[in-house]
C-alpha positions as a Markdown table, in Angstrom:
| # | Residue | x | y | z |
|---|---|---|---|---|
| 1 | Unk | -36.0 | -34.5 | -57.6 |
| 2 | Unk | -38.2 | -31.9 | -59.2 |
| 3 | Unk | -39.4 | -34.5 | -61.7 |
| 4 | Unk | -40.3 | -36.8 | -58.8 |
| 5 | Unk | -42.2 | -34.1 | -57.0 |
| 6 | Unk | -44.1 | -33.2 | -60.2 |
| 7 | Unk | -45.1 | -36.9 | -60.7 |
| 8 | Unk | -46.3 | -37.2 | -57.1 |
| 9 | Unk | -48.5 | -34.1 | -57.6 |
| 10 | Unk | -50.0 | -35.7 | -60.7 |
| 11 | Unk | -50.8 | -38.8 | -58.7 |
| 12 | Unk | -52.4 | -36.8 | -56.0 |
| 13 | Unk | -55.5 | -36.1 | -58.1 |
| 14 | Unk | -56.2 | -39.9 | -58.0 |
| 15 | Unk | -56.2 | -40.2 | -54.2 |
| 16 | Unk | -59.5 | -40.1 | -52.2 |
| 17 | Unk | -60.0 | -38.0 | -49.2 |
| 18 | Unk | -61.2 | -39.9 | -46.1 |
| 19 | Unk | -64.6 | -39.1 | -44.8 |
| 20 | Unk | -64.1 | -39.1 | -41.0 |
| 21 | Unk | -67.7 | -40.0 | -40.4 |
| 22 | Unk | -67.3 | -43.2 | -42.3 |
| 23 | Unk | -64.0 | -44.2 | -41.0 |
| 24 | Unk | -64.5 | -46.9 | -38.3 |
| 25 | Unk | -61.1 | -48.5 | -38.5 |
| 26 | Unk | -59.9 | -46.8 | -35.3 |
| 27 | Unk | -63.0 | -47.4 | -33.1 |
| 28 | Unk | -64.8 | -50.4 | -32.0 |
| 29 | Unk | -68.6 | -50.8 | -32.2 |
| 30 | Unk | -70.5 | -52.0 | -29.1 |
| 31 | Unk | -70.8 | -55.7 | -30.2 |
| 32 | Unk | -67.2 | -56.5 | -30.8 |
| 33 | Unk | -66.1 | -54.2 | -28.0 |
| 34 | Unk | -68.2 | -56.2 | -25.6 |
| 35 | Unk | -66.6 | -59.5 | -26.7 |
| 36 | Unk | -63.2 | -57.9 | -26.6 |
| 37 | Unk | -63.7 | -56.8 | -23.0 |
| 38 | Unk | -64.7 | -60.3 | -21.9 |
| 39 | Unk | -61.7 | -61.8 | -23.7 |
| 40 | Unk | -59.4 | -59.3 | -22.1 |
| 41 | Unk | -60.7 | -60.2 | -18.6 |
| 42 | Unk | -60.3 | -63.9 | -19.5 |
| 43 | Unk | -56.7 | -63.5 | -20.6 |
| 44 | Unk | -55.9 | -61.5 | -17.5 |
| 45 | Unk | -57.5 | -64.1 | -15.3 |
| 46 | Unk | -55.6 | -66.9 | -17.0 |
| 47 | Unk | -52.3 | -65.2 | -16.1 |
| 48 | Unk | -50.5 | -67.2 | -18.8 |
| 49 | Unk | -47.7 | -65.8 | -21.0 |
| 50 | Unk | -48.8 | -68.2 | -23.7 |
| 51 | Unk | -52.3 | -66.7 | -24.1 |
| 52 | Unk | -52.4 | -63.2 | -25.7 |
| 53 | Unk | -55.0 | -60.9 | -27.1 |
| 54 | Unk | -54.6 | -58.6 | -30.1 |
| 55 | Unk | -56.9 | -56.1 | -31.7 |
| 56 | Unk | -57.6 | -56.1 | -35.4 |
| 57 | Unk | -58.4 | -52.8 | -37.2 |
| 58 | Unk | -61.6 | -52.8 | -39.3 |
| 59 | Unk | -59.7 | -52.2 | -42.5 |
| 60 | Unk | -57.6 | -55.3 | -42.0 |
| 61 | Unk | -60.4 | -57.8 | -41.8 |
| 62 | Unk | -61.5 | -57.6 | -45.5 |
| 63 | Unk | -57.9 | -58.2 | -46.6 |
| 64 | Unk | -58.0 | -61.8 | -45.2 |
| 65 | Unk | -61.8 | -62.6 | -45.2 |
| 66 | Unk | -64.3 | -62.1 | -47.9 |
| 67 | Unk | -66.7 | -59.7 | -46.2 |
| 68 | Unk | -66.8 | -56.1 | -45.3 |
| 69 | Unk | -65.9 | -55.4 | -41.7 |
| 70 | Unk | -68.4 | -53.5 | -39.6 |
| 71 | Unk | -66.1 | -52.7 | -36.6 |
| 72 | Unk | -62.8 | -54.6 | -36.5 |
| 73 | Unk | -62.0 | -57.6 | -34.5 |
| 74 | Unk | -59.5 | -59.3 | -32.3 |
| 75 | Unk | -57.4 | -62.5 | -32.0 |
| 76 | Unk | -56.9 | -64.7 | -29.1 |
| 77 | Unk | -53.5 | -66.3 | -29.6 |
| 78 | Unk | -52.2 | -69.4 | -27.7 |
| 79 | Unk | -49.2 | -71.5 | -28.1 |
| 80 | Unk | -51.0 | -73.8 | -30.5 |
| 81 | Unk | -54.0 | -71.9 | -32.0 |
| 82 | Unk | -55.5 | -68.6 | -33.0 |
| 83 | Unk | -59.2 | -67.6 | -32.6 |
| 84 | Unk | -60.2 | -64.7 | -34.8 |
| 85 | Unk | -63.3 | -62.6 | -33.8 |
| 86 | Unk | -64.5 | -60.3 | -36.6 |
| 87 | Unk | -67.6 | -58.1 | -36.9 |
| 88 | Unk | -69.2 | -57.9 | -40.3 |
| 89 | Unk | -71.3 | -55.0 | -41.5 |
| 90 | Unk | -74.4 | -57.4 | -41.5 |
| 91 | Unk | -74.6 | -57.6 | -37.7 |
| 92 | Unk | -72.7 | -60.8 | -37.4 |
| 93 | Unk | -69.6 | -61.8 | -35.5 |
| 94 | Unk | -67.6 | -64.5 | -37.3 |
| 95 | Unk | -65.3 | -66.6 | -35.2 |
| 96 | Unk | -62.6 | -68.5 | -37.1 |
| 97 | Unk | -59.8 | -70.8 | -35.8 |
| 98 | Unk | -56.4 | -71.7 | -37.1 |
| 99 | Unk | -54.0 | -74.1 | -35.6 |
| 100 | Unk | -50.3 | -73.5 | -35.5 |
| 101 | Unk | -48.0 | -76.4 | -36.6 |
| 102 | Unk | -45.8 | -77.5 | -33.7 |
| 103 | Unk | -46.6 | -74.3 | -31.9 |
| 104 | Unk | -45.2 | -72.0 | -34.7 |
| 105 | Unk | -46.8 | -70.3 | -37.7 |
| 106 | Unk | -46.7 | -72.5 | -40.7 |
| 107 | Unk | -47.4 | -71.8 | -44.3 |
| 108 | Unk | -48.2 | -75.5 | -44.8 |
| 109 | Unk | -51.6 | -77.2 | -44.7 |
| 110 | Unk | -52.9 | -75.6 | -41.4 |
| 111 | Unk | -56.2 | -74.2 | -42.7 |
| 112 | Unk | -58.5 | -71.8 | -41.1 |
| 113 | Unk | -61.8 | -73.1 | -40.1 |
| 114 | Unk | -65.0 | -71.4 | -39.1 |
| 115 | Unk | -65.8 | -72.2 | -35.5 |
| 116 | Unk | -69.2 | -70.4 | -35.3 |
| 117 | Unk | -71.2 | -67.3 | -36.2 |
| 118 | Unk | -73.0 | -65.1 | -33.8 |
| 119 | Unk | -75.8 | -62.7 | -34.8 |
| 120 | Unk | -76.5 | -59.7 | -32.7 |
| 121 | Unk | -78.8 | -56.8 | -32.3 |
| 122 | Unk | -77.9 | -53.4 | -30.8 |
| 123 | Unk | -80.2 | -51.1 | -29.0 |
| 124 | Unk | -78.1 | -48.0 | -28.2 |
| 125 | Unk | -75.2 | -49.5 | -26.2 |
| 126 | Unk | -77.1 | -52.7 | -25.3 |
| 127 | Unk | -76.1 | -55.7 | -27.4 |
| 128 | Unk | -77.9 | -59.0 | -27.5 |
| 129 | Unk | -76.1 | -62.0 | -29.1 |
| 130 | Unk | -77.8 | -65.0 | -30.7 |
| 131 | Unk | -76.3 | -68.4 | -31.7 |
| 132 | Unk | -77.1 | -70.3 | -35.0 |
| 133 | Unk | -80.4 | -71.6 | -33.5 |
| 134 | Unk | -81.5 | -68.0 | -32.8 |
| 135 | Unk | -81.2 | -68.7 | -29.0 |
| 136 | Unk | -79.7 | -65.9 | -26.9 |
| 137 | Unk | -76.1 | -66.4 | -25.9 |
| 138 | Unk | -74.1 | -64.4 | -23.4 |
| 139 | Unk | -70.8 | -62.7 | -24.4 |
| 140 | Unk | -69.1 | -64.6 | -21.6 |
| 141 | Unk | -70.2 | -68.0 | -23.1 |
| 142 | Unk | -69.0 | -66.9 | -26.6 |
| 143 | Unk | -65.5 | -66.0 | -25.4 |
| 144 | Unk | -65.4 | -69.1 | -23.2 |
| 145 | Unk | -66.2 | -71.4 | -26.2 |
| 146 | Unk | -63.5 | -69.8 | -28.4 |
| 147 | Unk | -60.9 | -69.8 | -25.5 |
| 148 | Unk | -61.6 | -73.4 | -24.7 |
| 149 | Unk | -61.1 | -74.3 | -28.4 |
| 150 | Unk | -57.9 | -72.3 | -28.5 |
| 151 | Unk | -56.4 | -73.9 | -25.4 |
| 152 | Unk | -57.4 | -77.6 | -26.1 |
């Protein structure tokens, strides 16, 4: 046990201390928080046990997607599909979809597809979203489009 403790202490010099000012994994930024709030209202309004909403921490997003997260994300899960909302550090929200095979998770050929991207600007706590044509789009419409894809 002493040898084990000694080896752990040697390893400790290689660990990095977290900078609390840079850690955003446990808080949401206004853009993704706004979309999450609308998704939460939508899921509650549907009153369906087959539609669920799950938060994604910011440090989880880069593990599955090839961009740095700027503020986490969330997933709308239905009986047949997932819709992933993720905020990148470049003021974009990426929305991906993935179908379940026969209503269950499958490691097979069910591939993730990019549904759409949203650009946004923030002015204090005010967030404005833009579609791919640079036209303003409301957060309600964004959530509705993803939810509609998830259910149909």
